[in-house]
């Protein structure tokens, strides 16, 4: 179809195997605040040669100066032309991103992948013991970094999240879009990818549900 393959890896980069070249991904972008564990505000992005050629041959002028990838490529010194000023980068955020990547490199990608897989399996088992149903049935296609849980009938999702935050300072997110009010989202990623944190969120969930049912 002569189409480009764009992959959103915001909540997965560093948490499970991801190979841009081997999988023929044309555009891959992520976020600094998830598995990488750096402050939000930076978004790592990579383009294949095919994507770069497509962008360079664009026939219509892009309306946004700041999101013009040709201008950004020059600013990032990706082309051969003299470097032109484009914007003032967030230097402190870049330092934060570097520190997050350094931590991930020190830990090792393979270990990070294994830790996220093991923690997600521990979470799945605990949720099943609580009688909760996961949105994604097939374990093979679940994201080990973010788990989506169906809110049981008769339960107000926000009562649970409010209880967790008020009593334990544990944040459990609600669903988005069509799943708003119908699901919870739990992120076990980066520094938080530890068995003790999985056990904590399971204990908080169990206690919150019991408190609401009384």
mmCIF file of C-alpha atoms in Angstrom:
data_model
loop_
_atom_site.group_PDB
_atom_site.id
_atom_site.type_symbol
_atom_site.label_atom_id
_atom_site.label_comp_id
_atom_site.label_asym_id
_atom_site.label_seq_id
_atom_site.Cartn_x
_atom_site.Cartn_y
_atom_site.Cartn_z
ATOM 1 C CA UNK A 1 0.000 0.000 0.000
ATOM 2 C CA UNK A 2 3.072 2.269 0.056
ATOM 3 C CA UNK A 3 2.085 3.289 3.575
ATOM 4 C CA UNK A 4 4.325 4.125 6.513
ATOM 5 C CA UNK A 5 4.172 2.114 9.740
ATOM 6 C CA UNK A 6 3.977 4.391 12.774
ATOM 7 C CA UNK A 7 4.250 2.859 16.249
ATOM 8 C CA UNK A 8 3.256 4.471 19.554
ATOM 9 C CA UNK A 9 5.676 3.122 22.170
ATOM 10 C CA UNK A 10 4.984 5.698 24.880
ATOM 11 C CA UNK A 11 4.051 3.131 27.533
ATOM 12 C CA UNK A 12 6.328 0.324 26.399
ATOM 13 C CA UNK A 13 9.793 1.516 25.310
ATOM 14 C CA UNK A 14 12.290 -0.240 27.576
ATOM 15 C CA UNK A 15 9.634 -2.507 29.077
ATOM 16 C CA UNK A 16 9.489 -5.217 26.443
ATOM 17 C CA UNK A 17 11.422 -6.145 23.265
ATOM 18 C CA UNK A 18 10.989 -3.577 20.494
ATOM 19 C CA UNK A 19 13.127 -3.599 17.339
ATOM 20 C CA UNK A 20 12.501 -0.726 14.956
ATOM 21 C CA UNK A 21 14.730 -1.865 12.085
ATOM 22 C CA UNK A 22 13.970 -5.590 12.282
ATOM 23 C CA UNK A 23 10.219 -4.941 12.398
ATOM 24 C CA UNK A 24 10.351 -2.393 9.552
ATOM 25 C CA UNK A 25 8.910 0.401 11.667
ATOM 26 C CA UNK A 26 9.036 3.743 9.864
ATOM 27 C CA UNK A 27 8.229 6.143 12.689
ATOM 28 C CA UNK A 28 8.652 5.246 16.356
ATOM 29 C CA UNK A 29 7.929 7.671 19.163
ATOM 30 C CA UNK A 30 7.825 7.371 22.920
ATOM 31 C CA UNK A 31 7.665 9.387 26.127
ATOM 32 C CA UNK A 32 10.243 10.111 28.771
ATOM 33 C CA UNK A 33 7.938 9.685 31.762
ATOM 34 C CA UNK A 34 6.976 6.006 31.503
ATOM 35 C CA UNK A 35 9.441 3.091 31.577
ATOM 36 C CA UNK A 36 12.400 5.435 31.091
ATOM 37 C CA UNK A 37 11.408 7.085 34.363
ATOM 38 C CA UNK A 38 12.454 10.638 33.473
ATOM 39 C CA UNK A 39 10.392 13.814 33.978
ATOM 40 C CA UNK A 40 7.685 14.405 31.352
ATOM 41 C CA UNK A 41 8.204 16.905 28.513
ATOM 42 C CA UNK A 42 10.509 15.070 26.099
ATOM 43 C CA UNK A 43 9.461 12.625 23.394
ATOM 44 C CA UNK A 44 12.122 10.416 21.781
ATOM 45 C CA UNK A 45 11.319 9.861 18.106
ATOM 46 C CA UNK A 46 13.015 8.024 15.251
ATOM 47 C CA UNK A 47 12.405 7.918 11.490
ATOM 48 C CA UNK A 48 13.359 5.254 8.974
ATOM 49 C CA UNK A 49 15.068 6.254 5.734
ATOM 50 C CA UNK A 50 11.776 5.599 3.926
ATOM 51 C CA UNK A 51 9.941 7.962 6.272
ATOM 52 C CA UNK A 52 12.604 10.642 5.924
ATOM 53 C CA UNK A 53 12.392 10.476 2.134
ATOM 54 C CA UNK A 54 8.599 10.679 2.288
ATOM 55 C CA UNK A 55 8.747 13.740 4.517
ATOM 56 C CA UNK A 56 11.402 15.432 2.378
ATOM 57 C CA UNK A 57 9.262 14.948 -0.758
ATOM 58 C CA UNK A 58 6.090 16.318 0.797
ATOM 59 C CA UNK A 59 4.175 18.298 -1.848
ATOM 60 C CA UNK A 60 2.129 20.490 0.465
ATOM 61 C CA UNK A 61 3.661 22.897 2.942
ATOM 62 C CA UNK A 62 3.099 21.911 6.551
ATOM 63 C CA UNK A 63 1.035 24.434 8.482
ATOM 64 C CA UNK A 64 2.962 24.099 11.747
ATOM 65 C CA UNK A 65 6.477 25.494 11.892
ATOM 66 C CA UNK A 66 7.201 23.776 15.192
ATOM 67 C CA UNK A 67 6.095 20.340 13.946
ATOM 68 C CA UNK A 68 7.824 20.587 10.577
ATOM 69 C CA UNK A 69 10.012 17.475 10.582
ATOM 70 C CA UNK A 70 12.271 18.899 7.868
ATOM 71 C CA UNK A 71 13.066 21.897 10.046
ATOM 72 C CA UNK A 72 13.491 19.676 13.099
ATOM 73 C CA UNK A 73 15.801 17.324 11.203
ATOM 74 C CA UNK A 74 18.035 20.241 10.318
ATOM 75 C CA UNK A 75 17.987 21.532 13.901
ATOM 76 C CA UNK A 76 18.907 18.044 15.146
ATOM 77 C CA UNK A 77 21.784 17.929 12.621
ATOM 78 C CA UNK A 78 20.232 15.015 10.703
ATOM 79 C CA UNK A 79 20.785 16.562 7.279
ATOM 80 C CA UNK A 80 23.855 17.933 5.536
ATOM 81 C CA UNK A 81 22.774 21.563 5.397
ATOM 82 C CA UNK A 82 24.005 24.366 7.658
ATOM 83 C CA UNK A 83 22.210 24.192 10.988
ATOM 84 C CA UNK A 84 19.363 26.680 11.408
ATOM 85 C CA UNK A 85 17.831 27.829 14.674
ATOM 86 C CA UNK A 86 14.399 26.312 15.258
ATOM 87 C CA UNK A 87 13.509 26.557 18.948
ATOM 88 C CA UNK A 88 14.994 26.734 22.413
ATOM 89 C CA UNK A 89 15.183 23.205 23.730
ATOM 90 C CA UNK A 90 14.248 22.269 27.306
ATOM 91 C CA UNK A 91 17.785 21.654 28.511
ATOM 92 C CA UNK A 92 16.875 20.452 32.002
ATOM 93 C CA UNK A 93 14.355 17.979 30.553
ATOM 94 C CA UNK A 94 17.011 16.599 28.213
ATOM 95 C CA UNK A 95 19.340 16.096 31.175
ATOM 96 C CA UNK A 96 16.505 14.266 32.945
ATOM 97 C CA UNK A 97 15.957 12.065 29.893
ATOM 98 C CA UNK A 98 19.675 11.301 29.774
ATOM 99 C CA UNK A 99 19.638 10.238 33.423
ATOM 100 C CA UNK A 100 16.634 7.975 32.846
ATOM 101 C CA UNK A 101 18.322 6.352 29.860
ATOM 102 C CA UNK A 102 21.546 5.968 31.852
ATOM 103 C CA UNK A 103 19.647 4.140 34.598
ATOM 104 C CA UNK A 104 18.026 1.870 32.020
ATOM 105 C CA UNK A 105 21.380 1.176 30.352
ATOM 106 C CA UNK A 106 22.987 0.388 33.699
ATOM 107 C CA UNK A 107 20.189 -2.039 34.533
ATOM 108 C CA UNK A 108 20.309 -3.606 31.062
ATOM 109 C CA UNK A 109 17.464 -3.952 28.574
ATOM 110 C CA UNK A 110 17.148 -7.724 28.970
ATOM 111 C CA UNK A 111 16.768 -7.412 32.743
ATOM 112 C CA UNK A 112 14.248 -4.612 32.344
ATOM 113 C CA UNK A 113 12.210 -6.715 29.917
ATOM 114 C CA UNK A 114 12.253 -9.664 32.331
ATOM 115 C CA UNK A 115 11.355 -7.542 35.357
ATOM 116 C CA UNK A 116 8.341 -6.039 33.584
ATOM 117 C CA UNK A 117 7.191 -9.454 32.394
ATOM 118 C CA UNK A 118 7.550 -10.996 35.859
ATOM 119 C CA UNK A 119 5.819 -8.081 37.588
ATOM 120 C CA UNK A 120 2.928 -8.126 35.132
ATOM 121 C CA UNK A 121 2.439 -11.871 35.640
ATOM 122 C CA UNK A 122 2.381 -11.332 39.405
ATOM 123 C CA UNK A 123 -0.204 -8.590 38.946
ATOM 124 C CA UNK A 124 -2.386 -10.726 36.653
ATOM 125 C CA UNK A 125 -2.421 -13.581 39.169
ATOM 126 C CA UNK A 126 -3.308 -11.262 42.030
ATOM 127 C CA UNK A 127 -6.127 -9.590 40.105
ATOM 128 C CA UNK A 128 -7.602 -12.955 39.170
ATOM 129 C CA UNK A 129 -7.545 -14.010 42.834
ATOM 130 C CA UNK A 130 -9.521 -10.866 43.630
ATOM 131 C CA UNK A 131 -12.100 -11.914 41.055
ATOM 132 C CA UNK A 132 -11.319 -9.009 38.749
ATOM 133 C CA UNK A 133 -11.452 -9.316 34.970
ATOM 134 C CA UNK A 134 -8.784 -7.964 32.657
ATOM 135 C CA UNK A 135 -9.853 -6.111 29.523
ATOM 136 C CA UNK A 136 -7.349 -7.880 27.246
ATOM 137 C CA UNK A 137 -8.020 -11.615 27.370
ATOM 138 C CA UNK A 138 -5.035 -12.795 25.351
ATOM 139 C CA UNK A 139 -1.911 -12.687 27.533
ATOM 140 C CA UNK A 140 0.333 -12.719 24.476
ATOM 141 C CA UNK A 141 -0.784 -9.273 23.323
ATOM 142 C CA UNK A 142 -1.030 -7.534 26.698
ATOM 143 C CA UNK A 143 1.251 -4.634 27.468
ATOM 144 C CA UNK A 144 3.263 -5.741 30.531
ATOM 145 C CA UNK A 145 3.746 -2.110 31.550
ATOM 146 C CA UNK A 146 0.072 -1.067 31.760
ATOM 147 C CA UNK A 147 -2.785 -3.325 32.844
ATOM 148 C CA UNK A 148 -6.438 -2.465 32.167
ATOM 149 C CA UNK A 149 -9.061 -3.926 34.517
ATOM 150 C CA UNK A 150 -12.823 -4.005 34.038
ATOM 151 C CA UNK A 151 -14.754 -2.262 36.805
ATOM 152 C CA UNK A 152 -17.141 -4.836 38.362
ATOM 153 C CA UNK A 153 -20.897 -4.191 38.100
ATOM 154 C CA UNK A 154 -22.241 -2.048 40.923
ATOM 155 C CA UNK A 155 -18.860 -0.461 41.677
ATOM 156 C CA UNK A 156 -18.136 3.217 41.091
ATOM 157 C CA UNK A 157 -14.624 3.285 39.659
ATOM 158 C CA UNK A 158 -13.815 6.621 41.284
ATOM 159 C CA UNK A 159 -14.658 5.376 44.774
ATOM 160 C CA UNK A 160 -11.793 2.913 44.432
ATOM 161 C CA UNK A 161 -9.293 5.408 43.020
ATOM 162 C CA UNK A 162 -10.216 7.994 45.657
ATOM 163 C CA UNK A 163 -9.787 5.423 48.448
ATOM 164 C CA UNK A 164 -6.385 4.385 47.146
ATOM 165 C CA UNK A 165 -5.143 7.961 46.909
ATOM 166 C CA UNK A 166 -6.602 9.168 50.205
ATOM 167 C CA UNK A 167 -5.435 6.250 52.336
ATOM 168 C CA UNK A 168 -2.243 5.098 50.635
ATOM 169 C CA UNK A 169 -1.179 7.827 48.189
ATOM 170 C CA UNK A 170 -1.447 5.189 45.471
ATOM 171 C CA UNK A 171 -2.751 6.452 42.147
ATOM 172 C CA UNK A 172 -4.918 4.090 40.105
ATOM 173 C CA UNK A 173 -6.013 5.674 36.837
ATOM 174 C CA UNK A 174 -9.426 5.432 35.229
ATOM 175 C CA UNK A 175 -10.213 4.469 31.658
ATOM 176 C CA UNK A 176 -10.121 6.886 28.735
ATOM 177 C CA UNK A 177 -12.491 7.543 25.848
ATOM 178 C CA UNK A 178 -15.136 4.854 25.434
ATOM 179 C CA UNK A 179 -13.682 3.020 28.450
ATOM 180 C CA UNK A 180 -14.074 5.968 30.816
ATOM 181 C CA UNK A 181 -15.887 4.822 33.951
ATOM 182 C CA UNK A 182 -15.639 1.196 32.843
ATOM 183 C CA UNK A 183 -11.998 0.362 33.528
ATOM 184 C CA UNK A 184 -9.014 1.028 35.769
ATOM 185 C CA UNK A 185 -5.435 1.308 34.548
ATOM 186 C CA UNK A 186 -2.430 0.243 36.600
ATOM 187 C CA UNK A 187 1.073 1.094 35.456
ATOM 188 C CA UNK A 188 3.905 -1.045 36.799
ATOM 189 C CA UNK A 189 6.882 0.384 34.978
ATOM 190 C CA UNK A 190 10.367 1.769 35.378
ATOM 191 C CA UNK A 191 11.428 2.270 38.988
ATOM 192 C CA UNK A 192 8.003 1.073 40.176
ATOM 193 C CA UNK A 193 8.461 -2.293 38.467
ATOM 194 C CA UNK A 194 9.067 -4.184 41.717
ATOM 195 C CA UNK A 195 7.245 -7.119 43.360
ATOM 196 C CA UNK A 196 6.635 -5.110 46.535
ATOM 197 C CA UNK A 197 4.825 -2.420 44.555
ATOM 198 C CA UNK A 198 2.663 -5.028 42.837
ATOM 199 C CA UNK A 199 1.744 -6.491 46.229
ATOM 200 C CA UNK A 200 0.963 -3.008 47.537
ATOM 201 C CA UNK A 201 -1.451 -2.104 44.752
ATOM 202 C CA UNK A 202 -3.163 -5.495 45.054
ATOM 203 C CA UNK A 203 -3.601 -4.990 48.793
ATOM 204 C CA UNK A 204 -4.956 -1.490 48.247
ATOM 205 C CA UNK A 205 -7.414 -2.716 45.602
ATOM 206 C CA UNK A 206 -8.662 -5.518 47.829
ATOM 207 C CA UNK A 207 -9.128 -3.198 50.789
ATOM 208 C CA UNK A 208 -10.843 -0.539 48.679
ATOM 209 C CA UNK A 209 -13.318 -3.010 47.193
ATOM 210 C CA UNK A 210 -14.127 -4.486 50.606
ATOM 211 C CA UNK A 211 -14.649 -1.007 52.053
ATOM 212 C CA UNK A 212 -17.040 -0.016 49.261
ATOM 213 C CA UNK A 213 -19.104 -3.192 49.531
ATOM 214 C CA UNK A 214 -19.771 -2.695 53.263
#
